[in-house]
PDB file of C-alpha atoms in Angstrom:
ATOM      1  CA  MET F 213      29.643 144.763  92.455  1.00 52.00           C
ATOM      2  CA  SER F 214      30.163 143.267  89.869  1.00 57.00           C
ATOM      3  CA  SER F 215      29.516 143.951  86.042  1.00 65.00           C
ATOM      4  CA  SER F 216      26.949 142.095  83.997  1.00 68.00           C
ATOM      5  CA  PRO F 217      28.530 140.142  80.772  1.00 69.00           C
ATOM      6  CA  ILE F 218      28.292 141.854  77.692  1.00 74.00           C
ATOM      7  CA  PRO F 219      25.979 139.662  75.768  1.00 75.00           C
ATOM      8  CA  ASN F 220      26.632 138.401  72.152  1.00 84.00           C
ATOM      9  CA  SER F 221      25.011 139.586  69.530  1.00 87.00           C
ATOM     10  CA  SER F 222      25.716 140.177  66.232  1.00 91.00           C
ATOM     11  CA  ARG F 223      27.815 143.231  64.649  1.00 92.00           C
ATOM     12  CA  ARG F 224      28.324 145.141  62.080  1.00 95.00           C
ATOM     13  CA  LEU F 225      32.010 147.887  61.478  1.00 97.00           C
ATOM     14  CA  ILE F 226      30.063 151.430  60.936  1.00 97.00           C
ATOM     15  CA  HIS F 227      33.965 152.916  61.157  1.00 98.00           C
ATOM     16  CA  ARG F 228      37.501 152.923  61.402  1.00 98.00           C
ATOM     17  CA  ARG F 229      40.389 155.501  62.835  1.00 98.00           C
ATOM     18  CA  ALA F 230      43.569 153.963  61.494  1.00 98.00           C
ATOM     19  CA  ILE F 231      46.629 155.540  63.459  1.00 98.00           C
ATOM     20  CA  ASP F 232      50.076 154.653  61.771  1.00 98.00           C
ATOM     21  CA  VAL F 233      53.064 156.376  62.694  1.00 98.00           C
ATOM     22  CA  GLN F 234      56.384 155.045  61.207  1.00 98.00           C
ATOM     23  CA  VAL F 235      60.317 156.794  61.987  1.00 98.00           C
ATOM     24  CA  PHE F 236      63.357 156.792  59.564  1.00 98.00           C
ATOM     25  CA  ALA F 237      67.233 157.451  60.497  1.00 97.00           C
ATOM     26  CA  ARG F 238      68.495 160.209  58.444  1.00 98.00           C
ATOM     27  CA  ASP F 239      72.437 160.223  56.947  1.00 97.00           C
ATOM     28  CA  ASP F 240      72.797 163.290  59.092  1.00 97.00           C
ATOM     29  CA  GLU F 241      71.646 161.676  62.507  1.00 96.00           C
ATOM     30  CA  LEU F 242      68.354 162.849  62.643  1.00 98.00           C
ATOM     31  CA  PHE F 243      65.277 161.085  62.172  1.00 98.00           C
ATOM     32  CA  GLU F 244      62.102 161.665  60.617  1.00 99.00           C
ATOM     33  CA  VAL F 245      58.285 160.953  62.141  1.00 98.00           C
ATOM     34  CA  GLU F 246      55.497 160.677  59.932  1.00 98.00           C
ATOM     35  CA  ALA F 247      52.277 159.734  62.727  1.00 98.00           C
ATOM     36  CA  GLY F 248      49.250 159.967  60.230  1.00 98.00           C
ATOM     37  CA  LEU F 249      45.009 159.468  60.835  1.00 98.00           C
ATOM     38  CA  VAL F 250      42.622 158.214  59.062  1.00 98.00           C
ATOM     39  CA  ASP F 251      39.077 157.812  59.855  1.00 97.00           C
ATOM     40  CA  SER F 252      36.412 156.349  57.494  1.00 98.00           C
ATOM     41  CA  LYS F 253      32.431 154.788  57.712  1.00 97.00           C
ATOM     42  CA  THR F 254      31.076 151.672  56.565  1.00 98.00           C
ATOM     43  CA  GLN F 255      28.291 154.082  54.929  1.00 97.00           C
ATOM     44  CA  ASP F 256      27.970 157.294  53.024  1.00 97.00           C
ATOM     45  CA  ILE F 257      27.361 160.213  55.076  1.00 96.00           C
ATOM     46  CA  PRO F 258      26.410 163.598  54.545  1.00 96.00           C
ATOM     47  CA  LEU F 259      29.312 166.123  55.052  1.00 93.00           C
ATOM     48  CA  ALA F 260      28.735 170.002  54.968  1.00 90.00           C
ATOM     49  CA  ASP F 261      30.786 169.609  51.043  1.00 88.00           C
ATOM     50  CA  GLY F 262      28.304 167.184  49.770  1.00 94.00           C
ATOM     51  CA  ILE F 263      28.211 163.012  50.521  1.00 96.00           C
ATOM     52  CA  ARG F 264      31.089 161.304  51.741  1.00 96.00           C
ATOM     53  CA  ARG F 265      31.059 158.031  49.993  1.00 97.00           C
ATOM     54  CA  ALA F 266      31.326 155.021  52.277  1.00 97.00           C
ATOM     55  CA  GLY F 267      35.595 153.835  52.675  1.00 97.00           C
ATOM     56  CA  ASP F 268      36.316 157.608  51.583  1.00 96.00           C
ATOM     57  CA  PRO F 269      37.888 159.759  54.784  1.00 96.00           C
ATOM     58  CA  ILE F 270      36.671 161.757  56.528  1.00 96.00           C
ATOM     59  CA  HIS F 271      39.798 162.673  57.939  1.00 97.00           C
ATOM     60  CA  ASP F 272      43.606 161.865  56.355  1.00 97.00           C
ATOM     61  CA  MET F 273      45.611 163.502  58.063  1.00 97.00           C
ATOM     62  CA  THR F 274      49.806 163.352  58.665  1.00 98.00           C
ATOM     63  CA  LEU F 275      52.269 165.050  61.329  1.00 98.00           C
ATOM     64  CA  SER F 276      55.442 165.326  59.977  1.00 98.00           C
ATOM     65  CA  LEU F 277      58.875 165.550  62.472  1.00 98.00           C
ATOM     66  CA  VAL F 278      62.124 165.950  62.583  1.00 99.00           C
ATOM     67  CA  ILE F 279      64.323 164.959  65.964  1.00 98.00           C
ATOM     68  CA  ASP F 280      67.340 164.317  67.394  1.00 97.00           C
ATOM     69  CA  ARG F 281      69.027 161.746  69.367  1.00 96.00           C
ATOM     70  CA  GLN F 282      67.645 163.330  72.417  1.00 94.00           C
ATOM     71  CA  MET F 283      64.123 163.828  71.096  1.00 96.00           C
ATOM     72  CA  THR F 284      63.907 167.156  70.791  1.00 98.00           C
ATOM     73  CA  ILE F 285      61.927 168.472  68.025  1.00 99.00           C
ATOM     74  CA  ARG F 286      64.041 170.332  64.810  1.00 98.00           C
ATOM     75  CA  GLN F 287      61.238 170.832  62.660  1.00 98.00           C
ATOM     76  CA  ALA F 288      57.194 169.926  62.574  1.00 98.00           C
ATOM     77  CA  SER F 289      54.883 170.173  59.769  1.00 97.00           C
ATOM     78  CA  SER F 290      50.760 168.792  59.393  1.00 96.00           C
ATOM     79  CA  VAL F 291      48.852 167.920  56.170  1.00 96.00           C
ATOM     80  CA  THR F 292      45.231 167.448  56.033  1.00 95.00           C
ATOM     81  CA  ARG F 293      43.946 165.913  52.773  1.00 95.00           C
ATOM     82  CA  TRP F 294      40.442 165.109  53.780  1.00 95.00           C
ATOM     83  CA  MET F 295      38.448 166.822  56.151  1.00 93.00           C
ATOM     84  CA  PRO F 296      34.546 166.993  57.096  1.00 93.00           C
ATOM     85  CA  TYR F 297      34.495 170.841  56.905  1.00 92.00           C
ATOM     86  CA  PRO F 298      36.957 171.860  53.185  1.00 90.00           C
ATOM     87  CA  GLY F 299      38.522 175.353  53.709  1.00 88.00           C
ATOM     88  CA  ALA F 300      38.466 175.393  57.920  1.00 91.00           C
ATOM     89  CA  CYS F 301      40.278 172.102  58.596  1.00 89.00           C
ATOM     90  CA  GLU F 302      42.882 173.185  57.254  1.00 85.00           C
ATOM     91  CA  SER F 303      43.078 176.930  57.712  1.00 86.00           C
ATOM     92  CA  HIS F 304      45.046 176.768  61.042  1.00 86.00           C
ATOM     93  CA  GLY F 305      48.173 177.848  59.248  1.00 82.00           C
ATOM     94  CA  ASP F 306      50.068 174.932  60.414  1.00 89.00           C
ATOM     95  CA  ALA F 307      50.036 175.383  64.055  1.00 95.00           C
ATOM     96  CA  TYR F 308      51.866 172.177  64.600  1.00 96.00           C
ATOM     97  CA  ALA F 309      55.250 173.976  63.711  1.00 97.00           C
ATOM     98  CA  LYS F 310      54.471 175.495  67.442  1.00 97.00           C
ATOM     99  CA  LEU F 311      56.411 171.942  68.288  1.00 98.00           C
ATOM    100  CA  VAL F 312      59.365 173.197  67.959  1.00 98.00           C
ATOM    101  CA  GLY F 313      60.913 172.848  70.681  1.00 98.00           C
ATOM    102  CA  LEU F 314      59.393 170.396  72.894  1.00 98.00           C
ATOM    103  CA  ASN F 315      60.871 167.049  73.769  1.00 97.00           C
ATOM    104  CA  LEU F 316      59.079 164.008  73.585  1.00 97.00           C
ATOM    105  CA  MET F 317      59.999 163.024  76.787  1.00 91.00           C
ATOM    106  CA  ARG F 318      59.830 165.770  79.094  1.00 93.00           C
ATOM    107  CA  GLY F 319      56.852 167.607  79.124  1.00 95.00           C
ATOM    108  CA  PHE F 320      55.719 166.900  75.872  1.00 97.00           C
ATOM    109  CA  ARG F 321      51.781 166.492  76.897  1.00 96.00           C
ATOM    110  CA  LEU F 322      51.455 169.577  78.465  1.00 97.00           C
ATOM    111  CA  GLY F 323      53.825 171.205  76.728  1.00 97.00           C
ATOM    112  CA  VAL F 324      51.033 169.955  73.250  1.00 97.00           C
ATOM    113  CA  LYS F 325      48.217 171.549  75.687  1.00 96.00           C
ATOM    114  CA  ASP F 326      49.567 174.411  76.022  1.00 96.00           C
ATOM    115  CA  ARG F 327      50.598 175.579  72.561  1.00 97.00           C
ATOM    116  CA  LEU F 328      47.751 173.194  70.695  1.00 96.00           C
ATOM    117  CA  SER F 329      44.548 172.722  72.584  1.00 92.00           C
ATOM    118  CA  GLY F 330      41.138 174.096  71.452  1.00 93.00           C
ATOM    119  CA  VAL F 331      40.843 176.640  68.568  1.00 94.00           C
ATOM    120  CA  LYS F 332      44.729 176.852  68.631  1.00 94.00           C
ATOM    121  CA  GLY F 333      44.743 173.364  66.476  1.00 94.00           C
ATOM    122  CA  CYS F 334      43.293 170.146  65.132  1.00 94.00           C
ATOM    123  CA  THR F 335      41.298 167.781  68.020  1.00 95.00           C
ATOM    124  CA  HIS F 336      42.815 164.758  65.787  1.00 96.00           C
ATOM    125  CA  LEU F 337      46.144 166.031  64.857  1.00 96.00           C
ATOM    126  CA  THR F 338      46.435 167.315  68.849  1.00 96.00           C
ATOM    127  CA  GLU F 339      45.219 163.619  69.712  1.00 96.00           C
ATOM    128  CA  LEU F 340      47.673 162.126  67.317  1.00 97.00           C
ATOM    129  CA  CYS F 341      50.667 164.032  69.182  1.00 97.00           C
ATOM    130  CA  GLN F 342      49.772 162.026  72.177  1.00 96.00           C
ATOM    131  CA  VAL F 343      51.124 158.689  70.612  1.00 97.00           C
ATOM    132  CA  LEU F 344      54.494 160.091  70.033  1.00 98.00           C
ATOM    133  CA  PRO F 345      56.408 159.193  72.549  1.00 96.00           C
ATOM    134  CA  THR F 346      55.659 156.195  73.056  1.00 94.00           C
ATOM    135  CA  ALA F 347      55.999 155.470  69.163  1.00 96.00           C
ATOM    136  CA  VAL F 348      59.237 157.047  69.136  1.00 96.00           C
ATOM    137  CA  ILE F 349      60.511 155.555  72.058  1.00 93.00           C
ATOM    138  CA  GLN F 350      59.783 152.072  70.793  1.00 92.00           C
ATOM    139  CA  ALA F 351      61.973 152.723  67.825  1.00 95.00           C
ATOM    140  CA  PHE F 352      65.321 153.987  69.466  1.00 93.00           C
ATOM    141  CA  ALA F 353      65.249 151.329  72.179  1.00 88.00           C
ATOM    142  CA  GLY F 354      68.031 149.340  71.946  1.00 79.00           C
ATOM    143  CA  THR F 355      69.613 151.440  69.216  1.00 84.00           C
ATOM    144  CA  VAL F 356      69.785 154.891  70.630  1.00 85.00           C
ATOM    145  CA  ILE F 357      68.577 154.307  74.003  1.00 74.00           C
ATOM    146  CA  ASP F 358      70.674 151.593  75.886  1.00 67.00           C
ATOM    147  CA  THR F 359      67.354 149.738  77.454  1.00 67.00           C
ATOM    148  CA  ARG F 360      69.877 147.126  78.841  1.00 69.00           C
ATOM    149  CA  GLU F 361      72.297 148.786  81.185  1.00 69.00           C
ATOM    150  CA  GLY F 362      70.962 152.633  82.003  1.00 62.00           C
ATOM    151  CA  SER F 363      73.232 155.675  82.147  1.00 62.00           C
ATOM    152  CA  PRO F 364      76.727 155.858  82.599  1.00 63.00           C
ATOM    153  CA  GLU F 365      75.787 158.269  85.362  1.00 66.00           C
ATOM    154  CA  GLY F 366      73.969 154.910  87.302  1.00 69.00           C
ATOM    155  CA  HIS F 367      70.534 155.589  86.232  1.00 74.00           C
ATOM    156  CA  PRO F 368      68.693 152.554  86.328  1.00 79.00           C
ATOM    157  CA  PRO F 369      66.960 151.889  81.760  1.00 78.00           C
ATOM    158  CA  PHE F 370      64.512 154.109  81.356  1.00 74.00           C
ATOM    159  CA  GLN F 371      61.574 152.158  80.953  1.00 80.00           C
ATOM    160  CA  ILE F 372      61.530 150.644  84.443  1.00 83.00           C
ATOM    161  CA  ASP F 373      59.924 151.474  87.077  1.00 85.00           C
ATOM    162  CA  ARG F 374      56.963 153.310  83.974  1.00 78.00           C
ATOM    163  CA  CYS F 375      54.397 150.315  83.603  1.00 86.00           C
ATOM    164  CA  HIS F 376      53.158 147.715  85.957  1.00 88.00           C
ATOM    165  CA  ALA F 377      55.080 144.873  84.601  1.00 89.00           C
ATOM    166  CA  LEU F 378      58.370 146.223  85.155  1.00 84.00           C
ATOM    167  CA  ARG F 379      58.534 147.446  88.192  1.00 91.00           C
ATOM    168  CA  SER F 380      61.715 147.495  90.315  1.00 87.00           C
ATOM    169  CA  ASP F 381      59.998 145.146  92.711  1.00 89.00           C
ATOM    170  CA  GLY F 382      58.565 143.302  90.616  1.00 87.00           C
ATOM    171  CA  SER F 383      59.244 139.490  89.479  1.00 88.00           C
ATOM    172  CA  VAL F 384      60.173 140.465  85.136  1.00 87.00           C
ATOM    173  CA  VAL F 385      63.037 143.263  86.699  1.00 86.00           C
ATOM    174  CA  GLU F 386      64.278 140.604  88.955  1.00 86.00           C
ATOM    175  CA  THR F 387      64.999 138.293  86.254  1.00 88.00           C
ATOM    176  CA  HIS F 388      65.685 140.078  83.240  1.00 83.00           C
ATOM    177  CA  TYR F 389      67.416 143.148  85.373  1.00 84.00           C
ATOM    178  CA  PRO F 390      68.984 141.984  88.907  1.00 84.00           C
ATOM    179  CA  ARG F 391      70.950 144.583  88.837  1.00 83.00           C
ATOM    180  CA  TRP F 392      67.871 147.323  89.286  1.00 82.00           C
ATOM    181  CA  TYR F 393      66.180 145.031  91.450  1.00 86.00           C
ATOM    182  CA  ARG F 394      64.694 146.612  94.446  1.00 83.00           C
ATOM    183  CA  LYS F 395      62.325 145.230  97.578  1.00 66.00           C
ATOM    184  CA  MET F 396      59.075 147.245  97.642  1.00 55.00           C
ATOM    185  CA  ALA F 397      60.316 149.509 100.827  1.00 44.00           C
ATOM    186  CA  GLU F 398      63.820 150.180  98.793  1.00 59.00           C
ATOM    187  CA  ALA F 399      61.449 150.510  94.880  1.00 52.00           C
ATOM    188  CA  ALA F 400      58.889 153.131  96.866  1.00 57.00           C
ATOM    189  CA  GLN F 401      61.764 154.837  98.046  1.00 61.00           C
ATOM    190  CA  ALA F 402      63.537 155.176  95.057  1.00 60.00           C
ATOM    191  CA  ALA F 403      60.598 156.312  93.102  1.00 59.00           C
ATOM    192  CA  GLU F 404      61.436 159.306  91.365  1.00 58.00           C
ATOM    193  CA  PRO F 405      61.306 160.920  87.683  1.00 54.00           C
ATOM    194  CA  ARG F 406      64.655 160.466  86.221  1.00 55.00           C
ATOM    195  CA  ALA F 407      66.168 162.034  82.682  1.00 55.00           C
ATOM    196  CA  LEU F 408      66.185 159.202  79.606  1.00 57.00           C
ATOM    197  CA  PRO F 409      69.069 157.825  79.687  1.00 51.00           C
ATOM    198  CA  ALA F 410      71.101 157.244  76.150  1.00 50.00           C
ATOM    199  CA  SER F 411      73.933 155.244  74.902  1.00 47.00           C
ATOM    200  CA  SER F 412      77.385 155.920  74.108  1.00 42.00           C
ATOM    201  CA  SER F 413      76.952 154.990  70.329  1.00 43.00           C
TER     202      SER F 413
END
């Protein structure tokens, strides 16, 4: 059954959520990740502490991590500057320190759910955690992570078979990663979870 096209209509912006993730390389070979989330509205809105003016944040929060080259979290903290319930929203005792020890590439989202879901944390900071693995992968790709040759143990580059475009039986892999190209049947047999290969640098 085909869906009906959405009719053209005038529109007006009522809400904006901005997410920003920055990754910094440190001189001690660790990395800092700063992830921010800001919600704002285009009209005044009544909140528990009074009227929040148009353009002022409803939420403004930052999650900060220190990670190593293997993407294991060494330090973690959070700060909430704007919130709808001052005195309550930020009273979780920085539960996000519980992220320490998790690895962004191995079981991270399940670990976040176990440690910080529901009343254990903040809805929006916990949601913000979900974007961290792919953001850090983008930061590491081609420098910390070898995206061309794969691992010394013979594993393909980590990105192969992790999305539709880079499936091992597809044209992109056949053209740009011919060493790792497989026919469809071979690709199905070879598909299995694997560890993230790092470059030797």
